[in-house]
CSV table of C-alpha atoms and ligand atoms in Angstrom, one decimal:
chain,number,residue,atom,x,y,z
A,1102,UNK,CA,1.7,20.6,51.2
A,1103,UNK,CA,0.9,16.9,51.5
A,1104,UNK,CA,2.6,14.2,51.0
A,1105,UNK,CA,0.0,12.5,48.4
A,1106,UNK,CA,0.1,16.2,46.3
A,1107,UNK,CA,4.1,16.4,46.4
A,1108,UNK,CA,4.3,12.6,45.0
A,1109,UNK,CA,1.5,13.5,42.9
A,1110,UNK,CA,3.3,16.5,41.7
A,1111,UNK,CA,6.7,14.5,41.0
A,1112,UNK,CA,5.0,12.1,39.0
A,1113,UNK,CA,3.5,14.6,36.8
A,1114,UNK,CA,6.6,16.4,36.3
A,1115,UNK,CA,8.5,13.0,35.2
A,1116,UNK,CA,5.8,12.2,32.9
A,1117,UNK,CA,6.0,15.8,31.0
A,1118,UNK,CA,10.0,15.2,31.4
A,1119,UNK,CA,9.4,11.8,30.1
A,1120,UNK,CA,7.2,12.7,27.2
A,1121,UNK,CA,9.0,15.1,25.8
A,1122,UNK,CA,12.4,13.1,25.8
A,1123,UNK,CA,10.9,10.2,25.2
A,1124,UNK,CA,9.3,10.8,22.0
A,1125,UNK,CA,11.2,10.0,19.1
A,1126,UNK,CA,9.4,12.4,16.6
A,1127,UNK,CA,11.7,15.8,15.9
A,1128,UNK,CA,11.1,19.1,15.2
A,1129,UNK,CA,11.8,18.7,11.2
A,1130,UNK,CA,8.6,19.1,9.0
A,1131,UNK,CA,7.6,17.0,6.1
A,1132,UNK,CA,8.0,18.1,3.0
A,1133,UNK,CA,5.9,16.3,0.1
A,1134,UNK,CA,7.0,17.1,-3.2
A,1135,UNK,CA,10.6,17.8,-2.5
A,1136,UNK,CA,14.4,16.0,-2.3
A,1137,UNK,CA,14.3,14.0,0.1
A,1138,UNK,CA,18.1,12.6,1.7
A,1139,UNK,CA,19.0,9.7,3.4
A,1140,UNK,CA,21.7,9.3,5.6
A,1141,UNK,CA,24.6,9.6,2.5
A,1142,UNK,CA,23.0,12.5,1.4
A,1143,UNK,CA,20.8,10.6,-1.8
A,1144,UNK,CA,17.3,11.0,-2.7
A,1145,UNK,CA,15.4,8.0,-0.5
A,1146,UNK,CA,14.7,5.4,-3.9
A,1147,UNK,CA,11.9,3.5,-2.2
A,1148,UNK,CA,8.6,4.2,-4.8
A,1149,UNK,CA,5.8,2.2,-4.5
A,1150,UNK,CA,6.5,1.7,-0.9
A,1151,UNK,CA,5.0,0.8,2.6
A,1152,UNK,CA,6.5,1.0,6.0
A,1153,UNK,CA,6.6,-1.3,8.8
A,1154,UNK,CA,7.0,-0.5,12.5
A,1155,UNK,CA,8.7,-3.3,14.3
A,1156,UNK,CA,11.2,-2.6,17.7
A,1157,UNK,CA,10.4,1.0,18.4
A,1158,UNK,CA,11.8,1.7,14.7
A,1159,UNK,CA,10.3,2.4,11.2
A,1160,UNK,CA,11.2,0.3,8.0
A,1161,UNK,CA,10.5,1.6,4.9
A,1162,UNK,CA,10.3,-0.3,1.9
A,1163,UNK,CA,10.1,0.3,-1.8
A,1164,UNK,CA,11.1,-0.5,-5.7
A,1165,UNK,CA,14.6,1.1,-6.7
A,1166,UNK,CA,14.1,3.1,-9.5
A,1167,UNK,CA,16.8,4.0,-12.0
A,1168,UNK,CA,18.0,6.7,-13.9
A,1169,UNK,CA,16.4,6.0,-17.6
A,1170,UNK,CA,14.3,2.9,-16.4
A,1171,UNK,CA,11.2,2.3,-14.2
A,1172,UNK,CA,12.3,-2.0,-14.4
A,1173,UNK,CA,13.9,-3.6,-11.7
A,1174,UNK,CA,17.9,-3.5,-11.9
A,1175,UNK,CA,18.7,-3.9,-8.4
A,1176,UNK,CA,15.5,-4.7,-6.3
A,1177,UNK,CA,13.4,-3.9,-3.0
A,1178,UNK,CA,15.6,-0.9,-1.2
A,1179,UNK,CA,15.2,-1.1,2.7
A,1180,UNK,CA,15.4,2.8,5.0
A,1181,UNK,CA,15.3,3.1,8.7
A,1182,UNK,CA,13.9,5.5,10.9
A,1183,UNK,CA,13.3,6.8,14.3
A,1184,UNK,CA,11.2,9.7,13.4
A,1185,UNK,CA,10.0,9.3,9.9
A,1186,UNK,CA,12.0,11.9,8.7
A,1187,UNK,CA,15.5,11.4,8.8
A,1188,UNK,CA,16.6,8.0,7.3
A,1189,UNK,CA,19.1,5.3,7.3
A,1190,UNK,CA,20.0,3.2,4.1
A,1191,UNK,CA,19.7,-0.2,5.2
A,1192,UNK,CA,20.7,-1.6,1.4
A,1193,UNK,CA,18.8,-3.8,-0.7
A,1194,UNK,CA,16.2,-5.9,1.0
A,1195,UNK,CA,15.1,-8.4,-1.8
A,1196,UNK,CA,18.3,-8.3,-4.8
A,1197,UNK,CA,16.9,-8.9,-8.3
A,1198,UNK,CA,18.5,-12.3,-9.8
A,1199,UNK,CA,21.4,-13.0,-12.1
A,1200,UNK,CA,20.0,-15.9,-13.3
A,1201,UNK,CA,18.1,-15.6,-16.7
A,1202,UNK,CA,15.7,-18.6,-15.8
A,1203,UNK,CA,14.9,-16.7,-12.5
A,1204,UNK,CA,11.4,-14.9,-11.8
A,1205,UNK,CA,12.9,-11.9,-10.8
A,1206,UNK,CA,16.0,-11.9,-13.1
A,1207,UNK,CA,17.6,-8.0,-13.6
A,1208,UNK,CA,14.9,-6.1,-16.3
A,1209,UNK,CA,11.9,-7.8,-14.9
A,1210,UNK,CA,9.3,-4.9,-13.1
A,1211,UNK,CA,8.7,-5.5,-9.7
A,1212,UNK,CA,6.6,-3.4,-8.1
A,1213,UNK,CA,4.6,-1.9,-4.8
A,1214,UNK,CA,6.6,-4.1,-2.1
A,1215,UNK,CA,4.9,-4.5,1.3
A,1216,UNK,CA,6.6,-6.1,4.5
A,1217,UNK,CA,4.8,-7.5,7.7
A,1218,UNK,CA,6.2,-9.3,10.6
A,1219,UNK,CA,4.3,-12.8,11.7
A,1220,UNK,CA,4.3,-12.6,15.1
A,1221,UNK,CA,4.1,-16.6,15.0
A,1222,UNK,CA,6.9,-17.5,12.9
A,1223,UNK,CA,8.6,-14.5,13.9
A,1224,UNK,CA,9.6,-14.2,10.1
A,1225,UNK,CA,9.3,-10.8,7.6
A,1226,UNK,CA,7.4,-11.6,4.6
A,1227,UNK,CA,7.5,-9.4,1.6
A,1228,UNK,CA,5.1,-9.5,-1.0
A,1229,UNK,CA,4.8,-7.1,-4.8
A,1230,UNK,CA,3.7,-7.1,-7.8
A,1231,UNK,CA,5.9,-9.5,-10.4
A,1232,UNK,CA,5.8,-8.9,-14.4
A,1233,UNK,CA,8.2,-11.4,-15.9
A,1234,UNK,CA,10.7,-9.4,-18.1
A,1235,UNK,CA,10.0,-8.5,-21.7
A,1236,UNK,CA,6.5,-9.6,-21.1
A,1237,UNK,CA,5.1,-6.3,-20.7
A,1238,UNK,CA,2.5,-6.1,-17.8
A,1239,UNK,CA,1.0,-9.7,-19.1
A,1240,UNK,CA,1.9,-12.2,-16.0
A,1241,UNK,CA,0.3,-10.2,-13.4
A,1242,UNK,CA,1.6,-12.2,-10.6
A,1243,UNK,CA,1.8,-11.8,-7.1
A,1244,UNK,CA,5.4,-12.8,-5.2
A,1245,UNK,CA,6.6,-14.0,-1.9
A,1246,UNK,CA,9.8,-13.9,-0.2
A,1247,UNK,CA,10.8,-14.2,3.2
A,1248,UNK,CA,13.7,-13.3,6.0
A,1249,UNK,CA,14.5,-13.8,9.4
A,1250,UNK,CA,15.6,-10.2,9.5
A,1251,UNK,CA,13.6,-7.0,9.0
A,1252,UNK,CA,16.0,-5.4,7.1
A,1253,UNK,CA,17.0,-8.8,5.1
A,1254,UNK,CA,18.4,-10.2,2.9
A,1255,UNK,CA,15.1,-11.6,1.8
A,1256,UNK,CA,14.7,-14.9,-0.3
A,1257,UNK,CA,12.4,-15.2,-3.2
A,1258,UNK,CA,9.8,-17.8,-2.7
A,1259,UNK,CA,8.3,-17.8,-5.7
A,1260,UNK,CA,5.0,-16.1,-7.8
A,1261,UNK,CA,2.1,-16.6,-9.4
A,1262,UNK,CA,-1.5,-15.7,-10.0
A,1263,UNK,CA,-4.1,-16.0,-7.2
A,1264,UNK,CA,-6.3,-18.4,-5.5
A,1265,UNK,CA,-6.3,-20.8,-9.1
A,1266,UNK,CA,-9.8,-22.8,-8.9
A,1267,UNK,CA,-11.3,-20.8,-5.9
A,1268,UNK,CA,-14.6,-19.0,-5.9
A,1269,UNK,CA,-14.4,-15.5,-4.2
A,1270,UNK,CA,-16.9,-15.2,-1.6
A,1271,UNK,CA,-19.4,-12.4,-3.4
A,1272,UNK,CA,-19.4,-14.1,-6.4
A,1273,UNK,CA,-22.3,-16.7,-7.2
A,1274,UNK,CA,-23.0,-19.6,-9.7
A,1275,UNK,CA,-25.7,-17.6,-10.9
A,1276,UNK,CA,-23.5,-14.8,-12.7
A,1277,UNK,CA,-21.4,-17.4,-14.2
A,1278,UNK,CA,-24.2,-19.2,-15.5
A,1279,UNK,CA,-25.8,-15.6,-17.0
A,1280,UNK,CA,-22.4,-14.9,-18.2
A,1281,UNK,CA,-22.2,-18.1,-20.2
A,1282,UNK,CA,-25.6,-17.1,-21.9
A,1283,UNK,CA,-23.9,-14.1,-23.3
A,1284,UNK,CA,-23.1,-13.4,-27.0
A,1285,UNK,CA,-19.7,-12.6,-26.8
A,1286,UNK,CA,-17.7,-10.6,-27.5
A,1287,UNK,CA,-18.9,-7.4,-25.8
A,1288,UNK,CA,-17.6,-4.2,-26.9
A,1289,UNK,CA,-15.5,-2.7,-24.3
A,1290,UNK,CA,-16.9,0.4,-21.8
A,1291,UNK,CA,-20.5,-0.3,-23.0
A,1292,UNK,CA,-23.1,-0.9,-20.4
A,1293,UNK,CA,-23.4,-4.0,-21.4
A,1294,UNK,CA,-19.6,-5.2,-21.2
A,1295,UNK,CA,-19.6,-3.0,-17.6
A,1296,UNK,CA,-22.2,-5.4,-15.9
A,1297,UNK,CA,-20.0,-8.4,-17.5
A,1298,UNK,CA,-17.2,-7.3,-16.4
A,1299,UNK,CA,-18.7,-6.8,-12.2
A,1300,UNK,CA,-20.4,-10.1,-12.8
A,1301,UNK,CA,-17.6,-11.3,-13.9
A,1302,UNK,CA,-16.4,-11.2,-17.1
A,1303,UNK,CA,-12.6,-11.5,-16.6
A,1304,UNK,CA,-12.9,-13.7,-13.3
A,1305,UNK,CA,-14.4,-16.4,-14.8
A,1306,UNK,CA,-11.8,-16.2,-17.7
A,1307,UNK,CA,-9.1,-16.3,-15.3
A,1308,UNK,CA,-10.9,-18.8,-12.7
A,1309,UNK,CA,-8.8,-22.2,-13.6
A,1310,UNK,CA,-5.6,-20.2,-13.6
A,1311,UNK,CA,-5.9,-17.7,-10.6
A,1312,UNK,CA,-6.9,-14.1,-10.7
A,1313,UNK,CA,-4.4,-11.4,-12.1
A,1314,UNK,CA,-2.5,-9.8,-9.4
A,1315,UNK,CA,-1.3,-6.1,-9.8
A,1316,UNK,CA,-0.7,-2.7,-7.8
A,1317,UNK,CA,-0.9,-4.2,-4.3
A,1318,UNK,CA,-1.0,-3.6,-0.4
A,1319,UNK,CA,-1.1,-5.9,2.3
A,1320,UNK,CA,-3.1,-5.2,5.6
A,1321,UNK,CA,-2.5,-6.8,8.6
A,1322,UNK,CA,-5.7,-6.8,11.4
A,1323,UNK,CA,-5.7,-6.3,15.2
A,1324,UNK,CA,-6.5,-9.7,15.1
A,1325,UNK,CA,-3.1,-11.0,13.4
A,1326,UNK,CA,-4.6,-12.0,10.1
A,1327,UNK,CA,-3.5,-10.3,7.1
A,1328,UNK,CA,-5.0,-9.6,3.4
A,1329,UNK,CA,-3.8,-8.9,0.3
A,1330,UNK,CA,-5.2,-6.0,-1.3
A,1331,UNK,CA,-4.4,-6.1,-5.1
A,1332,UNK,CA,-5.8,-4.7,-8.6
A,1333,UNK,CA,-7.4,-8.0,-10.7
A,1334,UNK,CA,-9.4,-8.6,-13.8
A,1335,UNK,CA,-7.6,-6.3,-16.1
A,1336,UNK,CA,-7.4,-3.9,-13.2
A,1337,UNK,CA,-11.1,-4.1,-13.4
A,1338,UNK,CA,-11.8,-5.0,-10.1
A,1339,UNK,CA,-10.2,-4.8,-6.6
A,1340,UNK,CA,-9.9,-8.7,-4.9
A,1341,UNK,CA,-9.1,-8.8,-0.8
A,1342,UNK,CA,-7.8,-12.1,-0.1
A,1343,UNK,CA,-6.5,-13.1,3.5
A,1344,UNK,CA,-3.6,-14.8,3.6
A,1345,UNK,CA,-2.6,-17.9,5.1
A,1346,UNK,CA,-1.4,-18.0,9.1
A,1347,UNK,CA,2.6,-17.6,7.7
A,1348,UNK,CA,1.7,-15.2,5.6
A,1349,UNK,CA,3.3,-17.0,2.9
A,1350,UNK,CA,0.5,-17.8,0.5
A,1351,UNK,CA,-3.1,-17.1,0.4
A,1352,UNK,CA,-6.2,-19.3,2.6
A,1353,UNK,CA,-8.6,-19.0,0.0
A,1354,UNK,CA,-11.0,-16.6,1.5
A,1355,UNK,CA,-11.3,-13.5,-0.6
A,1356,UNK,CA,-13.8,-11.3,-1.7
A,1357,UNK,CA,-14.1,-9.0,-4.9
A,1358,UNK,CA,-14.2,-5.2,-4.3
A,1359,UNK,CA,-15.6,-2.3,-6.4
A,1360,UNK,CA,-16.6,-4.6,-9.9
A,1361,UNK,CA,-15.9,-2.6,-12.7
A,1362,UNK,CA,-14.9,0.4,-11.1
A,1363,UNK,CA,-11.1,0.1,-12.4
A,1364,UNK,CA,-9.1,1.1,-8.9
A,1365,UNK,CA,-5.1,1.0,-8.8
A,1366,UNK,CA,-3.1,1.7,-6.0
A,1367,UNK,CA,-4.7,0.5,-2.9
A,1368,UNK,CA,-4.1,1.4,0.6
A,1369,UNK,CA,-6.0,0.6,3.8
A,1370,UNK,CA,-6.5,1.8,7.2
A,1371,UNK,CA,-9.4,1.0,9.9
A,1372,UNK,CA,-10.4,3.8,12.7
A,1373,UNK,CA,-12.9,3.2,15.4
A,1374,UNK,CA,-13.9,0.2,13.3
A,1375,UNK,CA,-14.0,1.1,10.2
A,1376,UNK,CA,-11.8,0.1,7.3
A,1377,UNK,CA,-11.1,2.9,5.3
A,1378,UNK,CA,-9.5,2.1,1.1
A,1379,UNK,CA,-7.8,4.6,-1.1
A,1380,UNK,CA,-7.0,4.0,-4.2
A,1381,UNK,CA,-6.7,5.8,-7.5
A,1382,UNK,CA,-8.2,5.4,-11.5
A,1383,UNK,CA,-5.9,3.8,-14.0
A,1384,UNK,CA,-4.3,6.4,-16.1
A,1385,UNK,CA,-0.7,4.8,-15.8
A,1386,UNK,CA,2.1,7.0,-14.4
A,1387,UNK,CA,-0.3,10.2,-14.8
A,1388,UNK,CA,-2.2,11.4,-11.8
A,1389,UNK,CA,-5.8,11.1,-11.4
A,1390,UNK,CA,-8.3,12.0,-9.1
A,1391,UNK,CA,-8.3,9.5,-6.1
A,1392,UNK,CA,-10.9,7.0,-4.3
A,1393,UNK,CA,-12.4,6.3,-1.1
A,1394,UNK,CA,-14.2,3.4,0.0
A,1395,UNK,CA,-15.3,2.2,3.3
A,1396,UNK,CA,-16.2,-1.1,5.1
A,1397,UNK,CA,-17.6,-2.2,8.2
A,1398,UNK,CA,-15.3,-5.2,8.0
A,1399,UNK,CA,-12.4,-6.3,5.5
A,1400,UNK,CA,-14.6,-8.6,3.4
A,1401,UNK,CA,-16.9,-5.4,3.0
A,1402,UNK,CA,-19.9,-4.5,1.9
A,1403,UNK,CA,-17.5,-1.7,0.7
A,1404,UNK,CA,-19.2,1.5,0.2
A,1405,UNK,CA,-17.4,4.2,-2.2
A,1406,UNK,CA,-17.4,8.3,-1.0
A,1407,UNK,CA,-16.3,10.9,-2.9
A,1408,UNK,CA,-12.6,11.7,-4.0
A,1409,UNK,CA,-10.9,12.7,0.1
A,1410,UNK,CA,-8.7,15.4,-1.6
A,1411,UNK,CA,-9.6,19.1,-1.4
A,1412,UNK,CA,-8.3,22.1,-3.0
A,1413,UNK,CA,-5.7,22.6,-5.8
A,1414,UNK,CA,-4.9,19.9,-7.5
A,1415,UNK,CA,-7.6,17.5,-5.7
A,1416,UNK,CA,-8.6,16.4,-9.4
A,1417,UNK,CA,-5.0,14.8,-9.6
A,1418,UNK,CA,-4.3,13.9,-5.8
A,1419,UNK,CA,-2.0,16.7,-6.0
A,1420,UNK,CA,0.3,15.3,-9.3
A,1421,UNK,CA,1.1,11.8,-6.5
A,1422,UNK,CA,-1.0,8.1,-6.6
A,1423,UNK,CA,-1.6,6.5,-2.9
A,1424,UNK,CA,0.9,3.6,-2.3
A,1425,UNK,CA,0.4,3.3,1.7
A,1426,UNK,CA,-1.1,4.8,4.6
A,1427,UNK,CA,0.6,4.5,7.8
A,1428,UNK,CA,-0.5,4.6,11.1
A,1429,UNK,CA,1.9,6.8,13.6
A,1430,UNK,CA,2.2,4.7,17.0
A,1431,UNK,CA,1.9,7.3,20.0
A,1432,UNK,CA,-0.2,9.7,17.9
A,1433,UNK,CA,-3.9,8.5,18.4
A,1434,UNK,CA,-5.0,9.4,15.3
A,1435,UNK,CA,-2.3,10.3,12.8
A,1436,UNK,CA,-2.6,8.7,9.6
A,1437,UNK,CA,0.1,9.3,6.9
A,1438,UNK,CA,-1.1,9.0,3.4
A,1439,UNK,CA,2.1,8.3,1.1
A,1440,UNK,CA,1.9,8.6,-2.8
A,1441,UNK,CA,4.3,8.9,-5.1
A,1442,UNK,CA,4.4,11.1,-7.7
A,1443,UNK,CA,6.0,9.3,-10.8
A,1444,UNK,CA,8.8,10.7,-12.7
A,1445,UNK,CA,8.5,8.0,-15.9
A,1446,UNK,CA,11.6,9.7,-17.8
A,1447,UNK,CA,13.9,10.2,-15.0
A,1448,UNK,CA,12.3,7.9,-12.9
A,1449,UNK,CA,14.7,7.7,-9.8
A,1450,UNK,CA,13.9,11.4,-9.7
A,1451,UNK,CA,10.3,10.4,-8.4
A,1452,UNK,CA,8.8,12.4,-5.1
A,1453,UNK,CA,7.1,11.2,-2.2
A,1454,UNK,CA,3.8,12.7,-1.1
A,1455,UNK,CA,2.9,12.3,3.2
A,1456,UNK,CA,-0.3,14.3,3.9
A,1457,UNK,CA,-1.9,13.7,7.7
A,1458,UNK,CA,-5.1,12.1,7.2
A,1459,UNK,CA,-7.7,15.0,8.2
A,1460,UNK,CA,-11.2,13.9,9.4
A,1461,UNK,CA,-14.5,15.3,8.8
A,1462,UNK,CA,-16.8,15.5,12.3
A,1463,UNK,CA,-18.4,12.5,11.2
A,1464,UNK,CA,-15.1,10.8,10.7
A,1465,UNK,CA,-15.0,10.8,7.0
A,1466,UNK,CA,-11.3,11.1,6.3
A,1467,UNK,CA,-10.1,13.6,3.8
A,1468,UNK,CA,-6.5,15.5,2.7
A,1469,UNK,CA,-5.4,18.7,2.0
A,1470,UNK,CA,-2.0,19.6,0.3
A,1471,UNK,CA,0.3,20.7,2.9
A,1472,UNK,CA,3.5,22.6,2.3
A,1473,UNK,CA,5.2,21.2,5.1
A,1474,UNK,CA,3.6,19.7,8.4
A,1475,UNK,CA,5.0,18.4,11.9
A,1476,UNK,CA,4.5,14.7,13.7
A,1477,UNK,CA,5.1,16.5,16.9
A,1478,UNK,CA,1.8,18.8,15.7
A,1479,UNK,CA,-0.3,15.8,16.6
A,1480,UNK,CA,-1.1,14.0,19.8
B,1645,GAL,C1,0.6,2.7,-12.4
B,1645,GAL,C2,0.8,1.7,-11.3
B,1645,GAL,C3,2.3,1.6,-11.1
B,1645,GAL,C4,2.9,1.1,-12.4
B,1645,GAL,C5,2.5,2.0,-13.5
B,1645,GAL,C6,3.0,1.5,-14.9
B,1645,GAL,O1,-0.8,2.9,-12.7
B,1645,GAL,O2,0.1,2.2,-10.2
B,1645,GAL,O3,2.5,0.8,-10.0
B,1645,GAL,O4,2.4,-0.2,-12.6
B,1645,GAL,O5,1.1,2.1,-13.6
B,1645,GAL,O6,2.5,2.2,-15.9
């Protein structure tokens, strides 16, 4: 034997040794649907959620639910992870306020937390979905706050609704100059008040004060920018707005997605170029059959597909409603879709729905319930 083939050899060997101990991901499966523990032993109460990656570790994010009540008594609960299955309670990220006057005092709803690192600031920012409590689902702001640790504490910057006095980019002078010719009022879910409502009904209502900011995600590009993803106009219309370079308030570009079509839930991934959305219809806690939309870039044109779920329960994404989809680093094309499936009267009792992302030979993505699946399964 040669020399070169021996080295060759040894390097191959260490690579598979390497590999193998290297990767973090275990033998455990994932199991939608069921109890899932954290470290103490207590169903993870993270709904709504999103992770982020940062140092070689996963951080998942999400509202606290309570026993009786889906409003926010304690806050944003942070987990860590090696391996996506077993997880550490890191304690609450972003604490609800004891002051009365406060945005975020105890009893208000706060809802669908993201996290993202700036890689310039090197600051986390958190942002969800504020409704100001006893005031119903009326505000419809979207909040900010920000720490210099992952895992916090975070501190509340303040809320509002978004991009007051800014013209999204799809939207022209011409529809709100046809929608001042109209004889109002329409009568809601005719054809008529549909093609108001995508040429923009609601939008121009809300134009001075800034566009209604719901069920939300947050996107960050290869590039470093990141968008805000959130349900607008009644939950009428889906907005994509790119955020500033801090990531602490919005630039002003943003465009308006799927006009009338009435998406919740939003989450976003991009394969071999293309940005992929899921979202779901608006039926409140109940399931409903989900969406897919697709975009050769994040400002669109955004082109919708049929419902990705197959089988059983496809009609009702399998009894869960998208909240994130995460992209597994080492794994070139594993693509968790989380849900939730909503528990209204006990909620803290809610489950957790992670599906692989499956994908057609044309790339379409689509899911299929799975009992249980592995991370080590894919490559
Ligand atoms: C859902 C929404 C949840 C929550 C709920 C309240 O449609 O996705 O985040 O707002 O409605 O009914």
């Amino acid at each position: 034997m040669n020399k070169p083939f021996i080295l060759n050899l040894l390097s191959v060997v260490w690579l598979g040794l390497c590999l193998g101990a290297c990767s973090p991901y275990t033998d455990q499966p994932i199991r939608s649907g069921e109890i899932w523990p954290d470290d103490r032993g207590e169903h993870i109460n993270a709904h709504g959620g999103g992770v982020l990656y940062h140092d070689n570790t996963f951080y998942w994010f999400g509202e606290h639910k309570g026993e009786r009540s889906s409003s926010a008594f304690v806050g944003v609960t942070c987990y860590s992870s090696k391996d996506l299955v077993n997880w550490k309670y890191e304690g609450v990220a972003l604490s609800v306020s004891d002051d009365p006057e406060s945005d975020i005092t105890r009893g208000c709803t706060l809802e669908r937390p993201k996290v993202i690192y700036n890689a310039k600031t090197g600051k986390f920012v958190m942002w969800f979905h504020l409704e100001l409590k006893g005031k119903g689902y009326s505000a419809a702001r979207a909040a900010v706050a920000v720490s210099d640790n992952v895992t916090g504490p975070y501190t509340y910057l303040g809320s509002g609704r978004v991009n007051p006095g800014i013209m999204a980019e799809n939207i022209t002078a011409e529809d709100f100059a046809w929608l001042d010719s109209l004889e109002e009022p329409l009568e809601s879910w005719t054809p008529e008040w549909l093609e108001a409502v995508a040429r923009g009904l609601y939008f121009k209502r809300d134009f001075e004060g800034g566009q209604m900011s719901r069920d939300m995600t947050l996107y960050v590009d290869d590039d470093g920018k990141a968008y805000h993803v959130y349900s607008s106009e009644e939950n009428l219309t889906l907005n994509i707005a790119e955020l500033s370079d801090d990531y602490l308030s919005h630039s002003g570009r943003y465009v308006r997605v799927a006009p009338a079509g009435h998406n919740e839930a939003p989450a976003l991934f991009k394969r071999n170029g293309t940005y992929w959305m899921i979202t779901s219809g608006c039926t409140g806690w109940d399931p409903n059959a989900a969406r897919m939309f697709s975009a050769p870039s994040i400002f669109g044109p955004w082109t919708q597909h049929p419902n990705p779920c197959k089988g059983d329960q496809a009609d009702i994404t399998y009894g869960g409603q998208s909240t994130y989809i995460l992209p597994v680093p080492g794994k070139k094309d594993l693509y968790i879709f989380m849900a939730d499936i909503w528990r209204p009267r006990h909620p803290i009792d809610a489950r957790y729905i992670w599906l692989p992302i499956q994908f057609e030979e044309d790339g379409t993505p689509f899911l299929e319930w799975m009992d249980e699946w592995n991370i080590k399964d894919y490559r």
